[in-house]
Amino acid sequence: MYFVKRLIALPPLLLLISLLAFMLVRVAPGGPFDRERKPATPEIERALRAKYHLDESVWKQYLRYLGGLVQGDLGPSLKQRNHSVNDIIAQALPVSATLGLASFCFAVGVGVPLGFYTAVRRGHWTEMIGTFYTLLAVCVPALVVGPLLVIVFAVKLGWFPVALWTSPLHMVLPVITLGFYFSGKIARLMREGMLNVLPAEFMVTARAKGLSDFKAWWRHGFRLAILPVVSYAGPMLADLLTGSFVVEALFQIPGIGSFIVNSALNRDYPLITGLVLLYAFLLIVLNLIVDALYAWLDPRVRYE
Amino acid sequence: MWFLPNASGNLPGAFRVLLAACLTALLLPALGCRPAAPRADLTIANGAEPESLDPAMLTGQPDGRVAFAMFEGLTRFNAVTGAAEPGLACAWDISSNLLTYTFHLRTNLVWSTGEPLRADDVVYSWIRILTPEVASDYSGNLYYIRNAEAFNLGKIKDPAQVGVHAPDPFTVVVELTNPTPFFLELCAFHPQLVVQRQVVEKYGDRWLKVRPLPVSGAFELVEWRLEDRIRLRRNPRYWDAANTGAETVDILPGNNATAALNLFLTKQVDIIWDKNLIPSDLIDVLRLRPDFHFFDFLASYFIRHNVTRKPLNDVRVRQALSMVIDRQRLVTRVTKGGESPSSHITPIGIPNYTPPEGTPYDPPGARKLLAEAGFPNGSGFPRISYLFNSTREHERIGVEMQAMWKQELNIDVELRSMEWKTYLRAQSDLDYDLSRSAWVGDYTDPNTFLDMFMSDNPNNRCGWRNPEYDALMRKANGSADSAVRERLLQQAETLLIKTDNAITPLFIMAGFNMFDTNNVEGIYNNLRDMHPLRTVRKVRPPRKD
Amino acid sequence: MPYTHGSIRVCVMSKPAEHQSPGARAWSRFRANRPAYACLWVLVILLGVILLLPFISSQSPTRLTDSLSQGPSSSHWFGTDTLGRDLLSRVVYGSRISLLVGMVGAGVSLVIGVLWGAIAGYLGGKWDNVMMRVVDVLYSLPSIVFVIVLITTLEGMAKEFLTKTISPDAAGLVRMLFLFVGLGAVSWLTMARIVRGEVLALRSRSFVEASRLLGAGHARILFHHILPNIAGVVVVYLMLTIPAVILYESFLSYLGLGIQPPQASLGSLIAEGASQINPIRIYWWMVLFPASLLVVLLLALNFIGDGLRDALDPRGSREG
């Protein structure tokens, strides 16, 4: 029932977000058609604005936008003028989603075991290595990691392509670059969650009952320990699925992350509003899934 | 396994799950990728993703390079010199008063889809760009044609009154308002490229999505995936198709200079031909390589002074500020790419024009002027700022000049770095003191650099209005004698850069490209940075026999 | 209720000291944690250098010299940047700004994020729903647009105001102030989600129920029973927020929305160094030194955070 209610609340929430985004981008100075080289007369700029209805009142523009939205049309892009927002999303989202999902798996696949290990082997010298990795991951930005990986594994060793997006091999370096940072974050959260449950009474009991350390940790501890990671996973997956500006720029990947940043910088009003809506939709749905996961992982969580 | 906390059990379930997750992570790529298309004959790193390939809409240099490959005008750019040569028109006559051009079209012209291409198509394309509703950024490039401006502004409704007509299917007659020495070059430029009426009218703004797309130029558009690639294929119906150098071409968009360089070094890309894709930090090393090519470019880097604001409304202050800039130092320490320091805004190399000298480098003279303006040794000088859009190179130039102004004049200039659109808005609203500026010429003539500073030009953007300048410019452009015209333009430029010092030119920009001459041929250096794709080809390996 | 963890001591401390105050006990326990104690000294020394070096060193972070892009030498320990400025002093000045940025981000996320999340999780139901949807909405709005609007529209006004009222020099700080506001505004959202998730799991725990039955008020339950139990997660996430905010600032600077040149921040120095990584020539010192400083600072902060958490943990020390 609770989750049904949340689903019903989704459309009005999206409406609110679209309104806020719609207004916010129009407050920013500069317009989509401002260029270094202005047209010969101001009339041309005026005609251009009229063509895209930017000369109307903001409310009228918004209603017009909603009208299109109802029919599933997110409008034209004002920067990529031969493409509509729908075209752009249809082209770029699959790319970003693939990259994002793979990076998510990498981040979880590395981060969770690492966090687990550094928690249960606390104080051991190998933990120091794990901790060092996680801090390196959160401190050294993709801007540094990506080029280093490219020089070593693509230019010097020639194992992987340096950039572009055509074969599975092209994905390896971007996935590592993007997943590295998140793996560090997940490892820290996982370690903390694990440290919290390790001394708990039920864990001691379980071990007293003769379960091996590992079985006790897994059967009783893991599902509680992973809660902080789950909390973080919602927003993280939404971020990852909608791409990364830096990694896409480093590897020339035709994903959606570069459009999110550039549409804001270009004041491409319909594109930014459309992308915000897409992102909001993903975020809210993922957070809903996260909340459902909570209740499943920890039966004590109640929402009503 | 010493590193596992407890070696007694089997691999625990948690790890099995995670292992599966890792494996999925590795398998996913295989599912998510499109099957790779066979590599094109030529792969080119072209700079920013084109905003549009529609000749009426596009504005950027990278957009233009693709559009020139797909569409052609009455003339086209010569691959070696960048000058106009016969294109769709094989010949033309110019009336003795230089005001009427009669173009004779080739008789064998067809669209890539097979329909004949006739004079009506040329007239349609030109009128289209002047139509107010199309709102083309570049319609101003056709204002030299009689009544074009009035039609573009909606003062004339009937397109037949515009001075471009097709008396028969193979003739285009153009009437101009002024003798325009660069008109043949304009006919090759993108606003005048010829597009097909049927397809534009049928599909509206989405006509470029049509496949097969009818084109008038050397290449057809096969595929256009944003931020991914544009695939072009040779148009066998192009009138000069026999001389087209490549069967297929991939145009890669991208703004990352390091990525482009990596692609080039690993031979994934044959040519880099956008100056923004050359890492400026590496130019000093790259210049030594045989595959790096640089040349003078028809573009100028300069400072706009906001002459409406104190203290910059005083010409002595403007002159003092520009007289302490050591331009040589800027190009040797910061830009390093073979730019020529320049006190004038028009580049050297434009035919029939020798640009005048602007304010010299003279710090003692500058201090004297500043003192005369009421700020001896910089005392009492208000805090002013230097506006630029935030890129590393503009920032470095700003930092250098800030140090020069401080050292020589003892004045503090704050650096104001802004995000692109905010910067543009601040500049056109005159909300700045000093502003970084640059201009790329549209045609090889001083007018493209000078007419923007006329009082009512929207590109003036420094608040400087000088009736004398306007009069000189008008007189120059009305003159049919090229020597008289040159003298008048020189007088105007002197007024702009020295007498009034509304702007301070810093240097003439350089063009760069990278390609291995053992791999690629048909690219020549010219002032326009114009390298028609039709002549570019892979070097054929020498025959074995 | 099968599980009861959370309120009980599991391990007995090695040295029960009845006559010590809780603070002193925590301190002695912290000192016993050797890595944490060592890191405290590292941090103190680093901060000392960062704060005091500008008074000792003769190098200016903005003076241009003729030795462009020189590697480390006796006159420039960290080398020079592409304009010949001394990298050591730029790193030192930059880390002051970045530490400030990181602290503001962490502070906002600590105060607003933790409170917001804790209240939402604790109240649950309708309140939780509304408060978390606010977080979702704010999280969805593009932060770049937000920062652009904030900086461009308000900066001019505030600058004018400050120039008139205080002094022209104060106006230079405006950009940084708005930068802080912008960064703070986006940094607390994930923290709120994480805290709320933890509190949701805690609030129905027996010890919370028990104190509620004993008549404890909401505030007391929240601050005395719930928050101490999630302190660990909060500290850990705080430590993750600091570098994230520092690096986000460099992204904004790159777009022209951050601090104004010729000033630098640790993040923008790293970003500038990163642009020098290419197969032809690497000015390694431009990226290595600023990045190492950030890593060392964070490493120290993390070990201290870890040690502090153990020392303050109501459940006593935890041995793996």
PDB file of N, CA and C in Angstrom, chain A residues 31 59 78 109 132 135 156 202 221 244 252 272 277:
ATOM      1  N   GLY A  31      21.179  33.551 -23.170  1.00  0.00           N
ATOM      2  CA  GLY A  31      20.137  32.748 -23.797  1.00  0.00           C
ATOM      3  C   GLY A  31      20.727  31.748 -24.743  1.00  0.00           C
ATOM      4  N   TRP A  59       4.776  31.368 -18.480  1.00  0.00           N
ATOM      5  CA  TRP A  59       3.690  30.429 -18.164  1.00  0.00           C
ATOM      6  C   TRP A  59       3.138  29.783 -19.419  1.00  0.00           C
ATOM      7  N   LEU A  78      17.627  23.369 -28.638  1.00  0.00           N
ATOM      8  CA  LEU A  78      17.943  24.687 -29.182  1.00  0.00           C
ATOM      9  C   LEU A  78      19.407  24.792 -29.569  1.00  0.00           C
ATOM     10  N   GLY A 109      31.035  -4.697  -7.017  1.00  0.00           N
ATOM     11  CA  GLY A 109      31.851  -5.903  -7.001  1.00  0.00           C
ATOM     12  C   GLY A 109      33.182  -5.714  -6.307  1.00  0.00           C
ATOM     13  N   PHE A 132      43.926   2.343   2.063  1.00  0.00           N
ATOM     14  CA  PHE A 132      44.655   3.232   1.163  1.00  0.00           C
ATOM     15  C   PHE A 132      43.968   3.267  -0.203  1.00  0.00           C
ATOM     16  N   LEU A 135      40.765   5.374  -0.044  1.00  0.00           N
ATOM     17  CA  LEU A 135      40.975   6.820   0.030  1.00  0.00           C
ATOM     18  C   LEU A 135      41.535   7.359  -1.279  1.00  0.00           C
ATOM     19  N   LYS A 156      50.842   2.748 -24.050  1.00  0.00           N
ATOM     20  CA  LYS A 156      52.103   2.011 -23.887  1.00  0.00           C
ATOM     21  C   LYS A 156      51.922   0.510 -24.134  1.00  0.00           C
ATOM     22  N   PHE A 202      23.834 -10.793  18.571  1.00  0.00           N
ATOM     23  CA  PHE A 202      23.422 -11.948  17.769  1.00  0.00           C
ATOM     24  C   PHE A 202      24.586 -12.553  17.016  1.00  0.00           C
ATOM     25  N   GLY A 221      25.027 -11.028   9.675  1.00  0.00           N
ATOM     26  CA  GLY A 221      25.553  -9.660   9.653  1.00  0.00           C
ATOM     27  C   GLY A 221      25.338  -8.923   8.349  1.00  0.00           C
ATOM     28  N   SER A 244      28.492  10.362 -17.037  1.00  0.00           N
ATOM     29  CA  SER A 244      29.438  11.196 -16.324  1.00  0.00           C
ATOM     30  C   SER A 244      30.093  12.130 -17.307  1.00  0.00           C
ATOM     31  N   GLN A 252      35.662  10.262 -25.060  1.00  0.00           N
ATOM     32  CA  GLN A 252      34.802  10.585 -26.215  1.00  0.00           C
ATOM     33  C   GLN A 252      33.649   9.592 -26.355  1.00  0.00           C
ATOM     34  N   ILE A 272      17.647  20.703 -21.247  1.00  0.00           N
ATOM     35  CA  ILE A 272      17.961  20.558 -19.819  1.00  0.00           C
ATOM     36  C   ILE A 272      16.728  20.137 -19.041  1.00  0.00           C
ATOM     37  N   LEU A 277      14.061  15.866 -16.052  1.00  0.00           N
ATOM     38  CA  LEU A 277      12.910  14.987 -15.851  1.00  0.00           C
ATOM     39  C   LEU A 277      13.332  13.518 -15.882  1.00  0.00           C
TER      40      LEU A 277
END
